[in-house]
Each structure stands twice: as structure tokens, then as C-alpha cells.
Short mmCIF file of C-alpha atoms and ligand atoms in Angstrom, two decimals:
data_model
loop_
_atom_site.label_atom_id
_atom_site.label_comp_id
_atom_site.label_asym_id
_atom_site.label_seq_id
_atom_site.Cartn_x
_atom_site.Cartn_y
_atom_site.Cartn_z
CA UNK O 1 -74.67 -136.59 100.86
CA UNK O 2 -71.54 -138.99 101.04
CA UNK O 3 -69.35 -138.81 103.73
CA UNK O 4 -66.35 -137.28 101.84
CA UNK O 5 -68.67 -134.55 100.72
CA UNK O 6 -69.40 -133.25 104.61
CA UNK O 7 -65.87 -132.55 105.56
CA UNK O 8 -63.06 -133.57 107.51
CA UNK O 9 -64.53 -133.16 111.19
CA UNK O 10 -67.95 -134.88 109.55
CA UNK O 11 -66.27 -137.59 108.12
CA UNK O 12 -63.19 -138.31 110.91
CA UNK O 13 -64.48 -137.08 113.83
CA UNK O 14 -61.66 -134.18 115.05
CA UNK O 15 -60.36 -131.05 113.17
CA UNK O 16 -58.00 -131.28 110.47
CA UNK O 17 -54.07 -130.54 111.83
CA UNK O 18 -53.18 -129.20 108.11
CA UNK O 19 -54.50 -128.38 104.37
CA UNK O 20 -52.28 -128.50 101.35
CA UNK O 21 -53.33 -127.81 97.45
CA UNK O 22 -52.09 -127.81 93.90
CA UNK O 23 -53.35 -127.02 90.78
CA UNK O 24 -53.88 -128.94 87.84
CA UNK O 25 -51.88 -127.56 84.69
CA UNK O 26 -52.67 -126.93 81.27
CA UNK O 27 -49.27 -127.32 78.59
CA UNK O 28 -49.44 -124.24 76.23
CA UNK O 29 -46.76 -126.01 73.96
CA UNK O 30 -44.14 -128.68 73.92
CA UNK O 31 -46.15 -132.20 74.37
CA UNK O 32 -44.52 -135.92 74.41
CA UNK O 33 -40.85 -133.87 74.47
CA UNK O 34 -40.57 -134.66 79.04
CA UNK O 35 -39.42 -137.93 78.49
CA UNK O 36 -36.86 -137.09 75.52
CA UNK O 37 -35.14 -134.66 78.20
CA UNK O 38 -36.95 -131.83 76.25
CA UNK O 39 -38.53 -128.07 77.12
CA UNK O 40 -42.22 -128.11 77.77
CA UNK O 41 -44.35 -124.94 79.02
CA UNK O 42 -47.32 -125.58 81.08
CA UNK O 43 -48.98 -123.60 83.46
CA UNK O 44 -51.42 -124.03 86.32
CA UNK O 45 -55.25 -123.85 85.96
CA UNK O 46 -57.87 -122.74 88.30
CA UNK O 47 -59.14 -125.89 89.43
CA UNK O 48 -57.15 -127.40 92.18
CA UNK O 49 -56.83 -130.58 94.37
CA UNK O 50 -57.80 -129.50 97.80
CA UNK O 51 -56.39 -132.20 100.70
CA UNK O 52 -56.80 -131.86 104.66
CA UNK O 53 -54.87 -134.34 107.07
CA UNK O 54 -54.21 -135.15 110.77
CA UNK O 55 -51.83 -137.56 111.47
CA UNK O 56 -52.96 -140.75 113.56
CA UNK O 57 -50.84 -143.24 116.51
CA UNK O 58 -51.54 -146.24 115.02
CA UNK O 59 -49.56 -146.55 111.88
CA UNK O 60 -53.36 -146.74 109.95
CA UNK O 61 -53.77 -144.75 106.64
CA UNK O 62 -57.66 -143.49 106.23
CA UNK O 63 -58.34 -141.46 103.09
CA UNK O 64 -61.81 -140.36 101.99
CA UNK O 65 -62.01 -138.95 98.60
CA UNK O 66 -64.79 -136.58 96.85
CA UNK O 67 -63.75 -138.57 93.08
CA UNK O 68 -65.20 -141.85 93.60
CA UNK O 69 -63.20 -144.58 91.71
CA UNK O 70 -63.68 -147.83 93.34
CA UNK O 71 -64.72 -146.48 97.05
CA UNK O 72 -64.86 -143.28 98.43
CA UNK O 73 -63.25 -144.38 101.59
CA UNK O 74 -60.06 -146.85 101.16
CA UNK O 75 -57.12 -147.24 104.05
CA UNK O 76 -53.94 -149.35 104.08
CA UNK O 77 -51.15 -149.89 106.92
CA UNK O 78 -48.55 -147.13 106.30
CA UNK O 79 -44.92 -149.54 105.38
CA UNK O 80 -47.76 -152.05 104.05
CA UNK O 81 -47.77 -150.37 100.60
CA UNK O 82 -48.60 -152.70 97.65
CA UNK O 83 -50.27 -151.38 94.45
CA UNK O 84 -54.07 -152.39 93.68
CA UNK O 85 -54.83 -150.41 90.96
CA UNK O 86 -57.15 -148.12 91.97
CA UNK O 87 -56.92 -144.43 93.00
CA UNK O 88 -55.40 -145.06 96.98
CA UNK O 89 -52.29 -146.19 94.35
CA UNK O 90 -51.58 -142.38 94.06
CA UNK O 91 -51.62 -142.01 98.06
CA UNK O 92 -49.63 -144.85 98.59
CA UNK O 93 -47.00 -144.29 95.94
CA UNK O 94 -46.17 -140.88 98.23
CA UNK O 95 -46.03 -142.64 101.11
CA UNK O 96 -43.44 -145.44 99.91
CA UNK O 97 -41.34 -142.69 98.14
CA UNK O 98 -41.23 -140.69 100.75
CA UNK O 99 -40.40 -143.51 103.39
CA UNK O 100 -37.83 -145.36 101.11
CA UNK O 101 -35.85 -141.89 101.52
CA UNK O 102 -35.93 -142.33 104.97
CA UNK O 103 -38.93 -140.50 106.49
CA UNK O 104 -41.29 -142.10 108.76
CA UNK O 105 -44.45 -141.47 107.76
CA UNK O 106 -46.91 -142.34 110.65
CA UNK O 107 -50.42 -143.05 109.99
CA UNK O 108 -52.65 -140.25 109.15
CA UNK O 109 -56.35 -139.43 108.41
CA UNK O 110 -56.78 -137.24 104.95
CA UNK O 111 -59.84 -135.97 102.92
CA UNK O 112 -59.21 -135.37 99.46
CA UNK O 113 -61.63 -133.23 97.41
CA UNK O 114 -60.41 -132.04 93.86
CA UNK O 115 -62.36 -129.82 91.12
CA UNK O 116 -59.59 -131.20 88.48
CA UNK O 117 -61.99 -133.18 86.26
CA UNK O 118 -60.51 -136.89 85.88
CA UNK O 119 -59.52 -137.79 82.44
CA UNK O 120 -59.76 -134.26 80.47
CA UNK O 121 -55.78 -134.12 79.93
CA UNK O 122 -55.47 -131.42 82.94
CA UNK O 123 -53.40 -133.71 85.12
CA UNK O 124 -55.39 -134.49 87.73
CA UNK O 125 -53.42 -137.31 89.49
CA UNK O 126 -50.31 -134.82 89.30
CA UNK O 127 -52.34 -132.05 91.49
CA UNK O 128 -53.35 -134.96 93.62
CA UNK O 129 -49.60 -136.67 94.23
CA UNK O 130 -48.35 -132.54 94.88
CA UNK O 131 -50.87 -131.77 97.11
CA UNK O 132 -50.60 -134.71 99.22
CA UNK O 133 -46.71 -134.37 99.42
CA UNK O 134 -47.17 -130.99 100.66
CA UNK O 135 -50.06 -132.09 103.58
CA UNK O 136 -47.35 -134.29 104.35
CA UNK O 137 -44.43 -132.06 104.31
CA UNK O 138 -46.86 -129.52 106.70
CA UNK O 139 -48.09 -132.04 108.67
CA UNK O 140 -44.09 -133.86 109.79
CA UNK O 141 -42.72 -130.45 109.55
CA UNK O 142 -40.91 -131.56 106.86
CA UNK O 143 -37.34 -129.17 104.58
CA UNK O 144 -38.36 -130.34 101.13
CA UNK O 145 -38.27 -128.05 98.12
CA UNK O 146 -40.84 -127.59 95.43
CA UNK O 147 -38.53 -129.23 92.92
CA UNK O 148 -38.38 -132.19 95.24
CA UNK O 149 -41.71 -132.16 96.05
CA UNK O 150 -42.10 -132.80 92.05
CA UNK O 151 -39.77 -135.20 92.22
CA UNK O 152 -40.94 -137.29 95.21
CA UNK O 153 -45.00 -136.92 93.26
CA UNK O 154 -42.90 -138.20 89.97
CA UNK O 155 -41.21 -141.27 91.41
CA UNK O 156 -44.71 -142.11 92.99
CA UNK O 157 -46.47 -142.22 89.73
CA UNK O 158 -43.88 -143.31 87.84
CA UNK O 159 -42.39 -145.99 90.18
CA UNK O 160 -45.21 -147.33 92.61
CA UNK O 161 -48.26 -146.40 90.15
CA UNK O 162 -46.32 -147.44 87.29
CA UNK O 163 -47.17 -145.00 84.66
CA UNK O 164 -44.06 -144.22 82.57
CA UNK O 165 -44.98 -140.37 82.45
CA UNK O 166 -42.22 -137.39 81.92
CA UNK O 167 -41.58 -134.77 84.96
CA UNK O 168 -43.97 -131.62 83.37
CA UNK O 169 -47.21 -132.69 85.04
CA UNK O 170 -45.48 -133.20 88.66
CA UNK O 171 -43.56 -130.13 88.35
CA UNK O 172 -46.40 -127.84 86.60
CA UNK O 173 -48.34 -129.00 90.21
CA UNK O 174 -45.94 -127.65 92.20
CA UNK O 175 -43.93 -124.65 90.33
CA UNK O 176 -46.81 -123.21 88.67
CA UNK O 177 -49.12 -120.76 89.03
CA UNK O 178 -51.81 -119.32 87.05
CA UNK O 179 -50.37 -115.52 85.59
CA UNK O 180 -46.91 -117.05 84.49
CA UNK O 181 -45.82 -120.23 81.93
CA UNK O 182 -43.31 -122.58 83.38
CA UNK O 183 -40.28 -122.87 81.05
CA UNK O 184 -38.81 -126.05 81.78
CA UNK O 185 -36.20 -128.16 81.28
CA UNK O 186 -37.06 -131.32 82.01
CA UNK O 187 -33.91 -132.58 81.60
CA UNK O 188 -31.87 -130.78 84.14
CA UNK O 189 -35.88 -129.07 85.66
CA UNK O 190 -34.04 -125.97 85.33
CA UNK O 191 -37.16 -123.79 84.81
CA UNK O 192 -38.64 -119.86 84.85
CA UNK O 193 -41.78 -118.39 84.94
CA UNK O 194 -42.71 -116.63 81.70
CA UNK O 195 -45.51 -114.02 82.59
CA UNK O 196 -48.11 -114.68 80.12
CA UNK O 197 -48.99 -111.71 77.44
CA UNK O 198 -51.31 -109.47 78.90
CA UNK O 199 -53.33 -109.06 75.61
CA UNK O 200 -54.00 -112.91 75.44
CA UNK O 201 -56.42 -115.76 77.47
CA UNK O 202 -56.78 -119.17 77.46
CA UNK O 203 -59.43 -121.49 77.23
CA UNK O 204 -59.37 -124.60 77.43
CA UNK O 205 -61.92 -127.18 76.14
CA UNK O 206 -62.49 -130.90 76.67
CA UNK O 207 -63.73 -133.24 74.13
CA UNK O 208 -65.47 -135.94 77.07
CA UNK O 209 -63.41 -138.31 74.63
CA UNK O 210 -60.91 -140.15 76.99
CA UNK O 211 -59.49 -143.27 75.48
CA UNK O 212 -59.30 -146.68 77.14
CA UNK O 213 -56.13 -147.49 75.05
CA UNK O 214 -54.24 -144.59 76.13
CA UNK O 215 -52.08 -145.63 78.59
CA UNK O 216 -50.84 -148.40 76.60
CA UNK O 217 -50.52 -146.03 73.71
CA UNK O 218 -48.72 -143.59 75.78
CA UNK O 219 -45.99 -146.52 75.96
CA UNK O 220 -45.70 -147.15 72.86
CA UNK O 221 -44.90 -143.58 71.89
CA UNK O 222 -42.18 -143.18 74.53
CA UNK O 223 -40.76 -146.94 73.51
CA UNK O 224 -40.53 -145.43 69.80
CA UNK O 225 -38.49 -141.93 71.28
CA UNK O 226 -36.04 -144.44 72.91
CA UNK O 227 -35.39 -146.56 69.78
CA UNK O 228 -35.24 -143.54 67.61
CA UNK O 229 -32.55 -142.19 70.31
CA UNK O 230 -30.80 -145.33 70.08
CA UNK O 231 -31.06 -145.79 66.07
CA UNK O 232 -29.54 -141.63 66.18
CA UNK O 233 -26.86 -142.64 68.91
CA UNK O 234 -27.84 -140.44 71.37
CA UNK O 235 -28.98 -141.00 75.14
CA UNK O 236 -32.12 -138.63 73.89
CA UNK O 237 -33.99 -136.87 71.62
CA UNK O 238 -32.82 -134.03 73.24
CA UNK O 239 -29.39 -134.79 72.24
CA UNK O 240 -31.28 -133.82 68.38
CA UNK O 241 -31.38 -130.82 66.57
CA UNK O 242 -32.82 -129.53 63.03
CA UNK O 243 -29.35 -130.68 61.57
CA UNK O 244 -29.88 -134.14 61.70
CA UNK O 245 -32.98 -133.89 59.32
CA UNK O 246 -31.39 -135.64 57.20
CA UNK O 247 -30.38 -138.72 59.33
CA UNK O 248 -33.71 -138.18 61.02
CA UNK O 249 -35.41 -138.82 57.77
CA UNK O 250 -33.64 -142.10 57.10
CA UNK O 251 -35.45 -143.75 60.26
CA UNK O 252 -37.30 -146.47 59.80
CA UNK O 253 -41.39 -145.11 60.15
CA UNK O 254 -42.88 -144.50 62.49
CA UNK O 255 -39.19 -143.31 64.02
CA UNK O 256 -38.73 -140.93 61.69
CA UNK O 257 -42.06 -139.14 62.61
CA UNK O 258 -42.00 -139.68 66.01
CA UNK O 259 -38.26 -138.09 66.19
CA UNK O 260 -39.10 -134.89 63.62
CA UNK O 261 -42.22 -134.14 66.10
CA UNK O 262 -39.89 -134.26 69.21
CA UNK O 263 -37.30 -132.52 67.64
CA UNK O 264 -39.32 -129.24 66.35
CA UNK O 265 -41.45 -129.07 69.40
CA UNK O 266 -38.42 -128.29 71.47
CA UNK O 267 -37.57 -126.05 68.71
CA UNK O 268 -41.26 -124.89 69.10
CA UNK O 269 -41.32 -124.37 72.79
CA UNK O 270 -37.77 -122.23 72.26
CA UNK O 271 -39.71 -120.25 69.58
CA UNK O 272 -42.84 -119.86 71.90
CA UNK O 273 -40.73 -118.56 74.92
CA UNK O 274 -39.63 -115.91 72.49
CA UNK O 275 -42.63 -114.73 71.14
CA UNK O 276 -44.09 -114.28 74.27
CA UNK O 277 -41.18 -112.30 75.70
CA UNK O 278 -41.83 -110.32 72.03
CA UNK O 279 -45.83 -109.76 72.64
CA UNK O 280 -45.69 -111.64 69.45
CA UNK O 281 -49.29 -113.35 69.82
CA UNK O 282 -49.52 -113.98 65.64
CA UNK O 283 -46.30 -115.65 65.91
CA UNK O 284 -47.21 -117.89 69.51
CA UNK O 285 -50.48 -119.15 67.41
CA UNK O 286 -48.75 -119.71 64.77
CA UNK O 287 -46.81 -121.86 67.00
CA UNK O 288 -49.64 -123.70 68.75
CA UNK O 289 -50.96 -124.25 65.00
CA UNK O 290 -47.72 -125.75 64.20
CA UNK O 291 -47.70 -127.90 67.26
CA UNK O 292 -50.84 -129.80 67.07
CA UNK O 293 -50.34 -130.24 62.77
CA UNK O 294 -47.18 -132.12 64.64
CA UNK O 295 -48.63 -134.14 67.35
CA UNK O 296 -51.70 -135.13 64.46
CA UNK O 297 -49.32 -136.08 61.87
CA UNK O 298 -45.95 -137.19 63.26
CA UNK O 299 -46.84 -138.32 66.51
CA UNK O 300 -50.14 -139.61 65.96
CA UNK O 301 -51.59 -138.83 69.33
CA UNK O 302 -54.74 -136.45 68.31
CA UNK O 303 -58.17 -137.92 67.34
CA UNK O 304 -61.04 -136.81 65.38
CA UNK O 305 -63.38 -135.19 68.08
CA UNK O 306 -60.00 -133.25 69.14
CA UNK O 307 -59.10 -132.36 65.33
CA UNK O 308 -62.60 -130.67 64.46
CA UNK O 309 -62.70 -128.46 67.98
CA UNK O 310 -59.03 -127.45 67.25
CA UNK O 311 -60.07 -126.64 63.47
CA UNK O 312 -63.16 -125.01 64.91
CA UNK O 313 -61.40 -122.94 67.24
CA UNK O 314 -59.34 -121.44 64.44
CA UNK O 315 -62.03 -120.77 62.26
CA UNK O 316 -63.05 -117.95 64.83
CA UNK O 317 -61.95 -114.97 64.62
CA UNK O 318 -60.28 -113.49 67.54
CA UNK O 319 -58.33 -117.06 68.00
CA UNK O 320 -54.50 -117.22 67.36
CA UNK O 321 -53.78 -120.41 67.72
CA UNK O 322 -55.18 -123.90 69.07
CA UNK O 323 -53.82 -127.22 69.79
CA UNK O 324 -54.74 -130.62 71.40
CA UNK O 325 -53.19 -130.45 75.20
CA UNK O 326 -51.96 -133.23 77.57
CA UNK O 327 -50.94 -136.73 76.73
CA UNK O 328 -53.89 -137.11 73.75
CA UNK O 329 -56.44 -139.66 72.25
CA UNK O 330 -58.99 -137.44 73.71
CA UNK O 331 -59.03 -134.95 76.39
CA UNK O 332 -58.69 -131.43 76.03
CA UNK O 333 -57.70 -128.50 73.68
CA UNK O 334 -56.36 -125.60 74.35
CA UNK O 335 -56.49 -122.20 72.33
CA UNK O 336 -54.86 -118.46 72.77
CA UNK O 337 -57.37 -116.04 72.01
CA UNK O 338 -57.94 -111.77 72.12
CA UNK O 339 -58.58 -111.21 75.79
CA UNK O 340 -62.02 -110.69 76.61
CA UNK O 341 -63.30 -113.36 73.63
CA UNK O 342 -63.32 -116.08 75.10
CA UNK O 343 -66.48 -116.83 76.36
CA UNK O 344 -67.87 -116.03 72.61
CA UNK O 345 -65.17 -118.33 71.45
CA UNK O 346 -65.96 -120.84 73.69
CA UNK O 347 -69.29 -121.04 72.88
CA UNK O 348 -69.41 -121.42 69.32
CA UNK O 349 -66.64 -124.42 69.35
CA UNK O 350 -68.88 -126.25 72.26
CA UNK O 351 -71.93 -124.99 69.86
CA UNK O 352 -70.14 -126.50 66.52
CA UNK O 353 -69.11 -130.04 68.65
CA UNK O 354 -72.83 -130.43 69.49
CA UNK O 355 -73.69 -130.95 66.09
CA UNK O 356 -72.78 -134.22 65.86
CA UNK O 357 -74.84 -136.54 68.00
CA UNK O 358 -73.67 -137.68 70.95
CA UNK O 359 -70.77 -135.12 71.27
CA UNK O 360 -70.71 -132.77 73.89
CA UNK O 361 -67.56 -130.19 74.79
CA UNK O 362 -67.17 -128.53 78.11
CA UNK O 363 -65.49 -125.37 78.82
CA UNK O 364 -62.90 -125.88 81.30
CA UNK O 365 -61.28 -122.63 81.66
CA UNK O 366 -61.27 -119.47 79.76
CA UNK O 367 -64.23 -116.69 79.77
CA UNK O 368 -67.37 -117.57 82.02
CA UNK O 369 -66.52 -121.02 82.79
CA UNK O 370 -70.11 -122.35 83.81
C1 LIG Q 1 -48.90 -136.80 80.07
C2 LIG Q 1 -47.67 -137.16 80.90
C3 LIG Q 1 -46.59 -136.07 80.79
C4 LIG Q 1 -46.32 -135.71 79.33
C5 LIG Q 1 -47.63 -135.47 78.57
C6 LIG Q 1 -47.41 -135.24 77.10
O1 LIG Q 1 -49.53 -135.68 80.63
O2 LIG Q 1 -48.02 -137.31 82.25
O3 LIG Q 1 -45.43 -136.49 81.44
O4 LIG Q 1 -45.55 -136.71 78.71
O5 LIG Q 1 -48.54 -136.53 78.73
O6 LIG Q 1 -46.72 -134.06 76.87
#
């Protein structure tokens, strides 16, 4: 058994003081918009990051993790941040956030232990970032909001990490929960829960396809939404509606594709919020449907292994809708489907995947998750 895996007392020798969590999230519709100043609707998943802390005199920082990534036990000198590239990145990027607006963070002891699976599109360093912001904000008996707890776990990955992510994931960690979508504006993070329809699950399946390139993909994409902005003279793609089709489609490619997918996904995620206030489910698949066609085709973020379990979700019956999830070029789908079907659902797209050698699909949530 490693260390991390026996527990706080195990590992540091005294009680934890505190214990935080957050979820991971799952986005039902309105992908690559958070960085256009767009609407996106997540909401939180099952699986959570799980983090217990007690604070220390001597300024050290000791963190033992249960995801191994280069070292299941790592410490730096809190004030001493300095990126390395490895997982203690995410720790220290709340730390410097929260110090550069003026707390003093002491040194602490904290045990992190997570059941968000690492690279499925489920946000896992989000849940991580929120949770530990909130041990923190326990711990130093700290008056932070959720919204700024979001924003403190954004500026840490998107600052100190240096991933140039939107605000869904951060927020989704800390304003979701499980029985409600989270309408949100990332622009202004104006946002309300949506409960979801009654009639309706989710389940949500990953590929085990997680691309190497995607990060510098992910990039890419959001460098295209800013020249597109520019070339449209507007701050954002947000600033965009369905009237400037036609300027739209005098973009150079890929611009023009890149802008029409972030312009009718907000338009989708509008439409979505509606049907589900209807009980429209035909309507909200159509919508997922819609949404992935998108991301495939305009935005060029899906890939094969993700195309055939999204195509093989629809083919069952009982499904409404699917669509990739998350950032893309591998990770996870997600589908709507007739309460009650999704374990049979579930099975047959995992069943279908398996065909093809060397593929294997997980259920994630949805049904009996194994
Ligand atoms: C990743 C990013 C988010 C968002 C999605 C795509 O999850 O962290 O900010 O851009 O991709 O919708």
C-alpha cells in the first residue's frame, strides 16, 4: 500500500484540521464557446476530488497524492512557488494566487485523493484547484465566495500552470452539483441552475483515447477565435450572432469554421436551456446531435474513436442525443438517454468499441457504473 493510500494520520503523523471536495463536471452542451465570452452548461459528476489539510509552523508545503504523476509525495516552501511541470503545479498555482491577493498562506500538510479519472475530459485538475481552495479557505478561516473560489482555481491554472483554458471547468467545480445544469455566462459568470428533466440520465463514456497534442491544439483553436474576433471587429465571438453569417462566411478557413461553430453553440446552449425548461428531450438531443456535427466539422476537435461511440450511441434506441464532451481529441462522450436505459445503453456502445482491437470504452457515469 503507498503511503497516500493509508490516510492522513498514516501518512503525516496527526489528524487532519479540515476536508474540502469538488466534483468533476461533465458539459451537456456549449464546448470551446468559455473563452469567446460565451454560455456553456456543465454540471457536476459523481466522482469527486477528496483533499484533507492541517496547516504547519514552518512555512513547508507537504502534499501526498493518491494520482501518481511524477511522485506521490512532492513539497515546496510556501512564497517559493516556481512551476516544474508536474502535478504539485496545480497546488502551487493556489497558493501564489491566493498570496499575490494578499493572504498569507502558512505552510500546511494536505492529502489529496481524487476518483476523477485523469485525462477522460471530466476536468479533473479543475475539481483538484476547487477543492484545494476550499481546504484552504476552511483551514485560514477564510470570506471567499464560490464565484471567487472559481476564480482564484482559474487564475491558478491559467496563470501559474499556464494552460490558456476558459472559466466553465473552475466554475462547474465549485457551482455545480449533480441534479441541476449550470447556465453560465462566462463572460460576466452570471449563472443558474437548470434542474435537469426528470425523464432523462446521463452517461457518460470515455474513449481511453487522450491525445499528446492536445494542449497545443487546444491553443491553436482559441488563437483562431481571437483572430476571427479581430478579422469580425469585435473584442469576442460573443460579440457574434446568426446575422453576421454572411461576413462570417467570408473568413479566411479555418476562421470561418471555427467562428460558425462558436457562434451556433451559444445559440445551441440558449436553445438547450429552453428545451429543458420545455421537457422537450427530442428537441435537447437534437441539440447535442447538432453540437458534436459542429465541434467534428467546424471546429475540428473530435476524433475517430469519439465519432463511432457518439454514432453508436445514437443508433440505440432509447438515446436522444450524444456528443463528444470536454476540450476533445479523445476523452469522453456524453449522451441523454430514457431514464432507466442506461446501463443497456452503456453496454452495447462499450460492447460495439470493443470490436476493434485494442479499443476499450469505460462507463464513467450513467446506469450501474462498475
Ligand atoms: C477544456 C477547458 C475549458 C473549455 C473546454 C471546452 O475543458 O478547460 O475551459 O474550454 O475545454 O469547452
Amino acid at each position: 500500500m503507498t503511503a497516500a493510500a493509508q490516510g492522513f494520520e498514516a501518512v503525516f503523523g496527526r489528524p487532519a484540521k479540515r476536508l474540502a471536495e469538488a466534483p468533476g463536471r461533465v458539459n451537456l452542451i456549449g464546448e470551446h464557446t468559455d473563452y469567446s465570452g460565451g454560455y456553456v452548461l456543465p454540471t457536476a459528476i459523481p466522482q469527486k476530488t477528496r483533499i484533507e489539510i492541517a496547516p504547519r509552523d514552518d512555512g513547508l508545503v507537504r502534499i501526498a497524492t493518491t494520482n501518481v504523476d511524477g511522485g506521490a509525495h512532492l513539497s515546496f516552501r510556501a512564497g517559493e512557488e516556481a512551476r516544474r511541470g508536474l502535478w504539485i503545479d496545480y497546488v502551487q498555482g493556489i497558493t501564489a494566487v491566493l498570496r499575490q491577493r494578499g493572504v498569507a498562506v502558512p505552510g500546511f500538510d494536505a492529502r489529496i485523493a481524487s476518483t476523477v479519472p485523469l485525462g477522460s475530459g471530466l476536468s479533473s485538475s479543475a475539481s483538484l484547484l476547487v477543492a484545494l481552495a476550499r481546504a484552504l479557505r476552511a483551514m485560514l478561516d477564510l470570506t471567499i465566495d464560490d464565484v471567487d473560489i472559481a476564480r482564484i482555481a482559474h487564475a491558478a491554472e491559467h496563470d501559474f500552470v499556464g494552460a490558456p483554458v476558459g472559466t466553465m471547468d473552475q466554475m462547474a467545480a465549485s457551482l455545480a452539483d449533480e441534479n441541476t445544469a449550470l447556465f453560465l455566462d462566462t463572460r460576466t459568470l452570471a449563472f443558474e441552475r437548470i434542474p435537469l428533466p426528470a425523464q432523462a440520465e446521463l452517461l457518460v463514456i470515455n474513449s481511453g483515447v487522450a491525445h499528446q497534442h492536445a494542449s497545443g491544439d487546444y491553443k491553436t483553436r482559441r488563437a483562431e477565435c481571437e483572430r476571427a474576433a479581430a478579422a469580425l471587429g469585435v473584442p469576442q465571438l460573443r460579440d457574434v450572432d446568426a446575422a453576421a453569417e454572411p461576413r462570417i462566411a467570408s473568413l479566411p478557413p479555418p476562421l470561418d469554421r471555427r467562428a460558425r461553430h462558436v457562434v451556433t453553440e451559444n445559440a445551441r446552449v440558449l436553445a438547450a436551456v429552453a428545451a429543458i425548461r420545455a421537457g422537450d428531450l427530442g428537441r435537447l438531443g437534437e441539440l447535442f446531435d447538432a453540437s458534436h456535427r459542429s465541434m467534428r466539422d467546424d471546429f475540428e476537435v473530435s476524433v475517430p474513436e469519439i465519432d463511432d461511440l457518439v454514432e453508436s450511441a445514437r443508433a440505440q434506441p432509447d438515446v436522444f442525443g450524444a456528443r463528444l464532451t470536454g476540450g476533445g481529441f479523445g476523452g469522453s462522450i456524453v449522451a441523454l438517454v430514457k431514464r432507466g436505459s442506461a446501463t443497456k445503453v452503456g453496454r452495447a456502445v462499450v460492447d460495439a468499441y470493443a470490436r476493434v482491437p485494442g479499443r476499450r470504452a469505460t462507463v464513467l457515469v450513467g446506469g450501474l457504473v462498475p
